[in-house]
Structure formats: structure tokens, C-alpha cells
PDB file of C-alpha atoms in Angstrom:
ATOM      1  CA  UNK A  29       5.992 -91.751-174.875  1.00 55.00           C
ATOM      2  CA  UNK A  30       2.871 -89.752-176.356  1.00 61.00           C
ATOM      3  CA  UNK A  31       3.755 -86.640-174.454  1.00 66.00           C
ATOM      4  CA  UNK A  32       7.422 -86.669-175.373  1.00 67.00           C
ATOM      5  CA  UNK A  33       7.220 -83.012-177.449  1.00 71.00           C
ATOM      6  CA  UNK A  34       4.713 -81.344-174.676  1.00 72.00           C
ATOM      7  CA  UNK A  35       6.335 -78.536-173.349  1.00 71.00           C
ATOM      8  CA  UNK A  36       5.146 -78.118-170.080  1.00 66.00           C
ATOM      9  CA  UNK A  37       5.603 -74.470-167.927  1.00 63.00           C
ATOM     10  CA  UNK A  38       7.099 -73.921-164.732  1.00 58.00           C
ATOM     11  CA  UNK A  39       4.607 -72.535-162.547  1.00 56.00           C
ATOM     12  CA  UNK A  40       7.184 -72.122-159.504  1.00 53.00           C
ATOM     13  CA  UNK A  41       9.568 -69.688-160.556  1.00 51.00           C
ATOM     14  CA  UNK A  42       7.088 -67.450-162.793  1.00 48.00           C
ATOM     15  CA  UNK A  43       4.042 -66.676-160.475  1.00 50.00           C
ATOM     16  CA  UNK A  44       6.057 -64.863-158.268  1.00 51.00           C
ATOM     17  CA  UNK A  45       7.487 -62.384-160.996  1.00 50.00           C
ATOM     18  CA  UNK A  46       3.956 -62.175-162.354  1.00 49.00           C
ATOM     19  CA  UNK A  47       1.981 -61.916-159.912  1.00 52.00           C
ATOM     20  CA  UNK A  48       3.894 -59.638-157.453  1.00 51.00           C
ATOM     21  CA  UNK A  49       1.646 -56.393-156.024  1.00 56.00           C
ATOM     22  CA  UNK A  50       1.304 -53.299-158.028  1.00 57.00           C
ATOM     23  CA  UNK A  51       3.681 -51.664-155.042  1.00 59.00           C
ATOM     24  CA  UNK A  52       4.213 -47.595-156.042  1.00 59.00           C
ATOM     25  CA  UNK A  53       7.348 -46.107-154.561  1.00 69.00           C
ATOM     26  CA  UNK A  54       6.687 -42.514-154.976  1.00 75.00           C
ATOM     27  CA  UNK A  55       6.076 -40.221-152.186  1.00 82.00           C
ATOM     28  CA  UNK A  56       3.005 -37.870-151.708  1.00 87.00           C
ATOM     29  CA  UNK A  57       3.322 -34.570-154.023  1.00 91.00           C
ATOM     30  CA  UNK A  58       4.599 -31.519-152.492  1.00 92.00           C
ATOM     31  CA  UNK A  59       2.164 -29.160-152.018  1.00 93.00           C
ATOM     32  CA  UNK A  60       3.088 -24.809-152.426  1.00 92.00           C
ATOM     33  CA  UNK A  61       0.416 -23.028-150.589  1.00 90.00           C
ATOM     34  CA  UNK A  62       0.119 -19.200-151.758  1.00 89.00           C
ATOM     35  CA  UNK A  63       1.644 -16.722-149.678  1.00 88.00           C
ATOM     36  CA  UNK A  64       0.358 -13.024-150.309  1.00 82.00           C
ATOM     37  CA  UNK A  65      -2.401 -11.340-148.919  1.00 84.00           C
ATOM     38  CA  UNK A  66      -5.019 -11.145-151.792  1.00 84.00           C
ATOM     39  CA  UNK A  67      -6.655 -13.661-153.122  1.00 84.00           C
ATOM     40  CA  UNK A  68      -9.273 -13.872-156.024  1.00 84.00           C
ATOM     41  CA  UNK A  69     -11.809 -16.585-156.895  1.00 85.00           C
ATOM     42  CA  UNK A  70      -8.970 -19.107-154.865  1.00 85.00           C
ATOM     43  CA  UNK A  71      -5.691 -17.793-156.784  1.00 89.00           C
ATOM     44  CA  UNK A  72      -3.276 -15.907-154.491  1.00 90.00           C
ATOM     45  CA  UNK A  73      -1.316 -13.383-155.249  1.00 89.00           C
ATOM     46  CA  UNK A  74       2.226 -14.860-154.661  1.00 92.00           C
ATOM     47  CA  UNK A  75       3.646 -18.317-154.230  1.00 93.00           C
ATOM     48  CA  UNK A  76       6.862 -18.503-150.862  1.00 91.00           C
ATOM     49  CA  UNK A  77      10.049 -19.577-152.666  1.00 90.00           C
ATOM     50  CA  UNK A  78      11.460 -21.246-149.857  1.00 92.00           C
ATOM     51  CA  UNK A  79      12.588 -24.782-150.905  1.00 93.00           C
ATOM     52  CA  UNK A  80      10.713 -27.632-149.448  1.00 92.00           C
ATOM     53  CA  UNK A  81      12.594 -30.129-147.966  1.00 91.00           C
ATOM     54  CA  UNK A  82      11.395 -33.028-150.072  1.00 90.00           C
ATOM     55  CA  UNK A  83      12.851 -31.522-152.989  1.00 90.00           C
ATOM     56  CA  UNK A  84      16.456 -31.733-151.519  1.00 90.00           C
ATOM     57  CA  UNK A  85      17.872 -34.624-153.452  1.00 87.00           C
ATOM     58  CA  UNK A  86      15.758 -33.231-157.105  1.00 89.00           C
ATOM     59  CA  UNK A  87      16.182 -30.017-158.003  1.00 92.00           C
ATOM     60  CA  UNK A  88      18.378 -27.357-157.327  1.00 92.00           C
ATOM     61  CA  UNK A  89      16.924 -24.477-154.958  1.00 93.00           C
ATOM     62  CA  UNK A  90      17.923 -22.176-157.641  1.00 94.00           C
ATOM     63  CA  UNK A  91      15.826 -23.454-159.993  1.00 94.00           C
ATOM     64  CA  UNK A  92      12.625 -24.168-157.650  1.00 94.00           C
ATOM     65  CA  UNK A  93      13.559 -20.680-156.749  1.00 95.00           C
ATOM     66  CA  UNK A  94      13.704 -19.081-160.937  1.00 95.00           C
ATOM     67  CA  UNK A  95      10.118 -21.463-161.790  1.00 95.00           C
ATOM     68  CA  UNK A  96       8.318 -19.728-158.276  1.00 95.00           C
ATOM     69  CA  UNK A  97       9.966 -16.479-159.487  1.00 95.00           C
ATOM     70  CA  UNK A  98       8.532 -16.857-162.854  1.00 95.00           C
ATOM     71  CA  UNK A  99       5.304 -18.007-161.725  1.00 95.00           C
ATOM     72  CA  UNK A 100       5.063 -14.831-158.886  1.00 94.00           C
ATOM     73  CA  UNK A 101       5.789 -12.633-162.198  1.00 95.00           C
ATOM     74  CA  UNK A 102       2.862 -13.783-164.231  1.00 94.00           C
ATOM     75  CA  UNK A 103       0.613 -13.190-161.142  1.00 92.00           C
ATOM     76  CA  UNK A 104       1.808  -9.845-160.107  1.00 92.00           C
ATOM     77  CA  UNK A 105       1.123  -8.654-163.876  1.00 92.00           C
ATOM     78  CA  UNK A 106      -2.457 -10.104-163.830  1.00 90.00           C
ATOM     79  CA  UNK A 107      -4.210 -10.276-160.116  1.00 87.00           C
ATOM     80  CA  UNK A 108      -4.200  -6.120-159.895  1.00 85.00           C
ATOM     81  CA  UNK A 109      -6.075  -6.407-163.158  1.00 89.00           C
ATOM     82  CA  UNK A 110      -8.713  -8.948-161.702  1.00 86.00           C
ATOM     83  CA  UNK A 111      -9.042  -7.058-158.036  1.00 86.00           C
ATOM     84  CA  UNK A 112     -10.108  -3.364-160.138  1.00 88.00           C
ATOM     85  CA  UNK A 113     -12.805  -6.373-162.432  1.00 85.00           C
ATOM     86  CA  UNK A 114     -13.917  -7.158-159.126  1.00 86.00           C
ATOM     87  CA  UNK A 115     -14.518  -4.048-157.298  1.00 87.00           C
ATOM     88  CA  UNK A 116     -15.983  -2.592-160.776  1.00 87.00           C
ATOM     89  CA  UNK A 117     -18.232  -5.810-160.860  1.00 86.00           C
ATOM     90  CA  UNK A 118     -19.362  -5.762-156.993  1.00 85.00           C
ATOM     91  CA  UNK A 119     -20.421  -1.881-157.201  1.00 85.00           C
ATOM     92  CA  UNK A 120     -22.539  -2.630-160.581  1.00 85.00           C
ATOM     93  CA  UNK A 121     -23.144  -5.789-159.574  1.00 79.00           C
ATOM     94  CA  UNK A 122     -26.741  -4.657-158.633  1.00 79.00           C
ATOM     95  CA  UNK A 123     -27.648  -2.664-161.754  1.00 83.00           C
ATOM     96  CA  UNK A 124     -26.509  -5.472-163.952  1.00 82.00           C
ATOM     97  CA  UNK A 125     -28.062  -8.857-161.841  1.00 81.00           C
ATOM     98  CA  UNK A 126     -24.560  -9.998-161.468  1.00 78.00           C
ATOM     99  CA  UNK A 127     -23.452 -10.043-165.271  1.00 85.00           C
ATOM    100  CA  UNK A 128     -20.989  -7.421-164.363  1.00 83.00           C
ATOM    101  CA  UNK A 129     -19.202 -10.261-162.617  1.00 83.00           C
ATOM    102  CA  UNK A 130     -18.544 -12.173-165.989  1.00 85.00           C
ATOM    103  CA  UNK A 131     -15.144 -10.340-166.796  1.00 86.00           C
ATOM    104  CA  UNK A 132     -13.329 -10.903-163.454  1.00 86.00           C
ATOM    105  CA  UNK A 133     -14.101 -14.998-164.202  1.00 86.00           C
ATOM    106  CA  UNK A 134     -13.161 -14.939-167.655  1.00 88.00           C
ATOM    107  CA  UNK A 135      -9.776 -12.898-166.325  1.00 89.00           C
ATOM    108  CA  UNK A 136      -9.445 -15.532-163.369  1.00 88.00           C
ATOM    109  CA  UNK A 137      -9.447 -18.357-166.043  1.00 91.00           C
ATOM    110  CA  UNK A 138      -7.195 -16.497-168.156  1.00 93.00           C
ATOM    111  CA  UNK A 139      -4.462 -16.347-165.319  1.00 92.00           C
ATOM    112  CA  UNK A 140      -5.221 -20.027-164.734  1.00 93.00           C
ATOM    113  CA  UNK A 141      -4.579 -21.303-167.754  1.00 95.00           C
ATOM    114  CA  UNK A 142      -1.790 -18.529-168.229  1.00 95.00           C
ATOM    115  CA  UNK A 143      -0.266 -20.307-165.106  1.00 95.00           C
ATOM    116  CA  UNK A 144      -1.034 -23.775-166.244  1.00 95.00           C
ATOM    117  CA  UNK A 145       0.884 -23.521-170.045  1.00 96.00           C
ATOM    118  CA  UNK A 146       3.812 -21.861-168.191  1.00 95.00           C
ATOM    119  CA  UNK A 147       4.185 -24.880-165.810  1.00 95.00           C
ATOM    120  CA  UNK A 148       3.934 -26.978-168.851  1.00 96.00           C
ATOM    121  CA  UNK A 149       6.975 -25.905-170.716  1.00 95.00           C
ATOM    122  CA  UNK A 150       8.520 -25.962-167.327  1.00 94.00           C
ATOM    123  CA  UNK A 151       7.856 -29.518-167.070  1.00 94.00           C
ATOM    124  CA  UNK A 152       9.022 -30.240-171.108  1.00 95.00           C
ATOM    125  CA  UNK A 153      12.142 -28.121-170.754  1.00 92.00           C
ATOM    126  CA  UNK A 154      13.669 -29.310-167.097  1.00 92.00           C
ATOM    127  CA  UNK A 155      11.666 -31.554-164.807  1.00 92.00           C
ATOM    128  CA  UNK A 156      10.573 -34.240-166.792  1.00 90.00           C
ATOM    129  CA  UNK A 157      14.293 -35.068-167.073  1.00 89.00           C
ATOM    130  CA  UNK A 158      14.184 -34.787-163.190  1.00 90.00           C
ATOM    131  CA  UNK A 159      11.183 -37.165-162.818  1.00 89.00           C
ATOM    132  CA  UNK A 160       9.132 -33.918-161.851  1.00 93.00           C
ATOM    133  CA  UNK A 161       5.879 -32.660-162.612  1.00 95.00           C
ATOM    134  CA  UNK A 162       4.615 -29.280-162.015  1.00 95.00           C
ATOM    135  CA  UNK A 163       0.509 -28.840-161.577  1.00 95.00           C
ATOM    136  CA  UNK A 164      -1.676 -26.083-160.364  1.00 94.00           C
ATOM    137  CA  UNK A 165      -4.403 -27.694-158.668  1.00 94.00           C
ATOM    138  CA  UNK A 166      -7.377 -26.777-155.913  1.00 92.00           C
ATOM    139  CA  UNK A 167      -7.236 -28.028-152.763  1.00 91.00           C
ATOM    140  CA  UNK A 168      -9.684 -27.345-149.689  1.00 89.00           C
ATOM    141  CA  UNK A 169      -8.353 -25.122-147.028  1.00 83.00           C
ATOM    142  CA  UNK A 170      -7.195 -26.363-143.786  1.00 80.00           C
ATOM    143  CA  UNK A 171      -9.571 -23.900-141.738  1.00 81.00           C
ATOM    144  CA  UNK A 172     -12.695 -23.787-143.698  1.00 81.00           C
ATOM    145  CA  UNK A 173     -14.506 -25.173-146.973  1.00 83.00           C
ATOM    146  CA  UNK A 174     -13.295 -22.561-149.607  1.00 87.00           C
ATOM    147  CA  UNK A 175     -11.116 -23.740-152.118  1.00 90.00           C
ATOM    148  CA  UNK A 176      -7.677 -22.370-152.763  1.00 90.00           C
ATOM    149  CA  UNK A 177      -5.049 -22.994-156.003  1.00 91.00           C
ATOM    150  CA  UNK A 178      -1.758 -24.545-154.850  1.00 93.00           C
ATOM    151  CA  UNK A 179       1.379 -25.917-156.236  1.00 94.00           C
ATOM    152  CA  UNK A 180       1.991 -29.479-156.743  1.00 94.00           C
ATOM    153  CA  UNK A 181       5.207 -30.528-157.265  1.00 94.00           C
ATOM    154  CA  UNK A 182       4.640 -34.373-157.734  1.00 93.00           C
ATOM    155  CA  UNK A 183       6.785 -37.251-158.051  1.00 91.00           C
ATOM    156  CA  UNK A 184       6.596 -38.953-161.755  1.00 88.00           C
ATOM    157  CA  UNK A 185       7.267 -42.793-161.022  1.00 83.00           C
ATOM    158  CA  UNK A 186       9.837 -44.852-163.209  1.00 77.00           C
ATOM    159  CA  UNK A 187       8.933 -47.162-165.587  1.00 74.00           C
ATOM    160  CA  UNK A 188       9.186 -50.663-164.053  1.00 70.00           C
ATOM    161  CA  UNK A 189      11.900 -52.940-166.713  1.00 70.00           C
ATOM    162  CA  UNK A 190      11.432 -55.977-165.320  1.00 71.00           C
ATOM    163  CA  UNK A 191       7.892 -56.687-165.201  1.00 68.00           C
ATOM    164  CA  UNK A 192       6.501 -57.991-168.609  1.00 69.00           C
ATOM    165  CA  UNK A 193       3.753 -57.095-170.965  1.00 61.00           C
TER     166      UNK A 193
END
């Protein structure tokens, strides 16, 4: 009779709900290697704007198409810029002990982070809504140990309702 108000927890039917495995359901990124033929400190010149298959069910190939486009456009305006840094830099390079270098890297991270804001608002204004995220990121190449800047188009998981705090 002493243990007539203890409230005592089912330990059946609640382990497996809390205890389940952390399982992730979203797919590896996709990853948009650069296309053109010049490429400085890893950053090519253009991006191909043919849509991946993975993509199919996401986003519209128009507007993987019109963010690629946009993104080509900002590097067309400011890799010629950075090649005539770097030839001015290499043929000084001697006369200066390599300071004459400093401009092309400071341009190189200016196009980065040029590149990196614009896939930001991308991301606010359309694919966040599509469980998208845009990144530039560096990835080894497949052929040797240099380091290239590709497109990641990766997979933002949903926010699991059922499981509790």
C-alpha cells in the first residue's frame, strides 16, 4: 500500500524512440568541377552548366543554369585581372624577393570571397527553401596533389519532429 502514488515509467515502449541511431538520410553533396582552361592559385575560370543528375527532383535546370551563369560572370570580370597580377608578379618576381606576388593573392581572395557572398544570397533568396546549400570549397585533384575550388551543391537535412529534446 506504501507505493500506491509511485509513478513508475515504462521502459518498453520509450527506449526504442529514444534510443534509436542518429541515421542521416542525405546523400553525398554534388560536386561542380571548373571547366575552362585557366586556372589561378586553384580557381578556374568557368564553372559547366550542365545539370547534374542528382539535382533532378530539386531545382529547376533553369535556375542551376542562371546561379552557374551568374557565378561564370563574376569570374570572367575578375580572373583576366589576376592572370596580367601574375605575369607582372612572375617577371618582377626576382627584383622584388617575391613581394610582387602579394597583389595576385590579395585579388585571388577577393574573387573568393566575391564568389562566396554571391552564393550566400543565393542560398537566402532560393535554395534554402529547396533544402539546398551552395559552397565553394577546395578539394584535391583526382590526378595529382594540387588543390582546386569546386562547387558543392549539398543536401541540407530536415529537422527530425519526432525525436524529443
Amino acid at each position: 500500500m506504501a507505493d500506491f502514488d509511485a509513478i513508475y515509467e515504462d521502459q518498453d515502449e520509450n527506449s526504442s524512440i529514444l534510443e534509436a541511431p542518429n541515421i542521416s538520410l542525405t546523400p553525398d553533396p554534388v560536386v561542380i568541377r571548373g571547366a575552362g582552361n585557366i586556372t589561378v592559385f586553384g580557381l578556374s575560370n568557368r564553372f559547366d552548366t550542365d545539370f547534374p543528375n542528382l539535382l533532378h527532383s530539386r531545382v529547376a535546370p533553369e535556375e542551376f543554369k542562371a546561379t552557374v551563369t551568374r557565378v561564370n560572370v563574376t569570374l570572367r570580370k575578375t580572373l583576366p585581372v589576376n592572370v596580367r597580377w601574375l605575369l607582372c608578379g612572375c617577371l618582377c618576381c626576382c627584383c622584388t624577393l617575391g613581394c610582387s606576388m602579394w597583389p595576385v593573392v590579395c585579388l585571388s581572395k577577393r574573387t573568393r570571397h566575391q564568389l562566396e557572398k554571391q552564393l550566400d544570397w543565393e542560398n537566402c533568396h532560393l535554395y534554402s527553401k529547396l533544402g539546398l546549400r551552395w559552397k565553394l570549397a577546395r578539394q584535391r585533384c583526382d590526378s595529382s596533389l594540387m588543390m582546386e575550388h569546386v562547387l558543392l551543391v549539398e543536401f541540407v537535412p530536415k529537422q527530425n519532429l519526432f525525436k524529443p529534446d
